[in-house]
Amino acid sequence: MEAIEVRNLVKRYSGNGSAAVDHISFSVGNGEIFGLLGPNGAGKTTAIKILTTMLKPSSGTAKIAGFDVSKDKDSVRKSIGVVFQEPSLDWRLTGRENLDFHARIYGISRKERAGRIEEVLKLVELEDKADMVVDKYSGGMKRRLELARGFIHHPKVLFLDEPTLGLDTHTRRRIWDYIKELNDNEGITLVLTTHHMEEADYICERVGIMDRGKIIALDTPKNLKDLIGSDLVSLEMNTGSKGAVFKKLEFVIDYREHDGVVTLQMERGDLKIPTIMAVAQREGIEIKSVNLRKPSLEDVFLHFTGRRIRE
Ligand SMILES: Nc1ncnc2c1ncn2[C@@H]1O[C@H](COP(=O)(O)OP(=O)(O)OP(=O)(O)O)[C@@H](O)[C@H]1O
Ligand SMILES: [Mg+2]
């Protein structure tokens, strides 16, 4: 049995014309780290809310650990942990009290509680802040505490909705490592949403790319990037109306122009930058910068939608 099975899930909010979640299907294996990557409004939170029984689907089915999210809510809730996009800690309580309260709700015995609280505090490195009221925590500390709270009761599946939103790069990387450790040490199946492509690339074993309620591509980050195939050259330049000269070069597979930046996808093989520079010079096009890079999940999104994730 898969940890999660989603079939043709649809959610329409009343008053909204198009569906927020539009016939999505996917499954997640036990112990897998799965990500939903997409821009604002793609439907990621809506999907998570349905899978965690907070919202009723308009149609379709979803099963968590074999339990149907519409018919067997209690069993689903006992099988999962959730870290919501919006912070949901009690700011007047200390970190330890927040964890203790949650552990009691999940019926963890008094005997087990203290030890388990120490264990989860250790994983997110908050042992020395455990007795401070959460009101005095930094944003990163709050997020780490929410993560600890999410898995304290040994859930089979942990849902993380934008786990690192608004955090600085350093804190973000630490959270990525805690998530990986959690998956390694406790074997928890993880589903996370993000609009941060590096996050999806670095943590997730498979990624579903979401746009306008639909999953437009789903595979391992490597396979998704391999779809783009070759290296990409981005040129910051003022093409005027002459951009198309690059499109005609025989080694250029794909040409896109966006916000004064031309991105060329090239066949594998020798570097063609000198040829590109020569063409620009011949046409009198001034190049401000050149950047050669490997494809990212952003390029995959651009490939399927013609847009960037952050717009
Ligand atoms: N309670 C609601 N009532 C009506 N429409 C809603 C409601 N919640 C979300 N929506 C709409 O559903 C769509 C998907 O929203 P959702 O919050 O699921 O997106 P998201 O991918 O999580 O975005 P973000 O990256 O900004 O968190 C959006 O168009 C949003 O306006
Ligand atoms: Mg969201």
PDB file of C-alpha atoms and ligand atoms in Angstrom, residues 40-41 43-46 85 161-162 193, ligand 2:
ATOM      1  CA  ASN A  40       1.373  31.635  -5.786  1.00  0.00           C
ATOM      2  CA  GLY A  41      -2.184  30.483  -6.245  1.00  0.00           C
ATOM      3  CA  GLY A  43      -3.424  25.244  -5.526  1.00  0.00           C
ATOM      4  CA  LYS A  44      -0.725  23.749  -3.270  1.00  0.00           C
ATOM      5  CA  THR A  45      -2.269  24.746   0.073  1.00  0.00           C
ATOM      6  CA  THR A  46      -5.722  23.724  -1.127  1.00  0.00           C
ATOM      7  CA  GLN A  85       1.742  27.723   5.921  1.00  0.00           C
ATOM      8  CA  ASP A 161       3.182  23.657   3.638  1.00  0.00           C
ATOM      9  CA  GLU A 162       5.966  26.062   2.623  1.00  0.00           C
ATOM     10  CA  THR A 193       4.873  22.375  -0.887  1.00  0.00           C
TER      11      THR A 193
HETATM   12 MG    MG B   2      -0.043  28.058  -0.122  1.00  0.00          MG
END
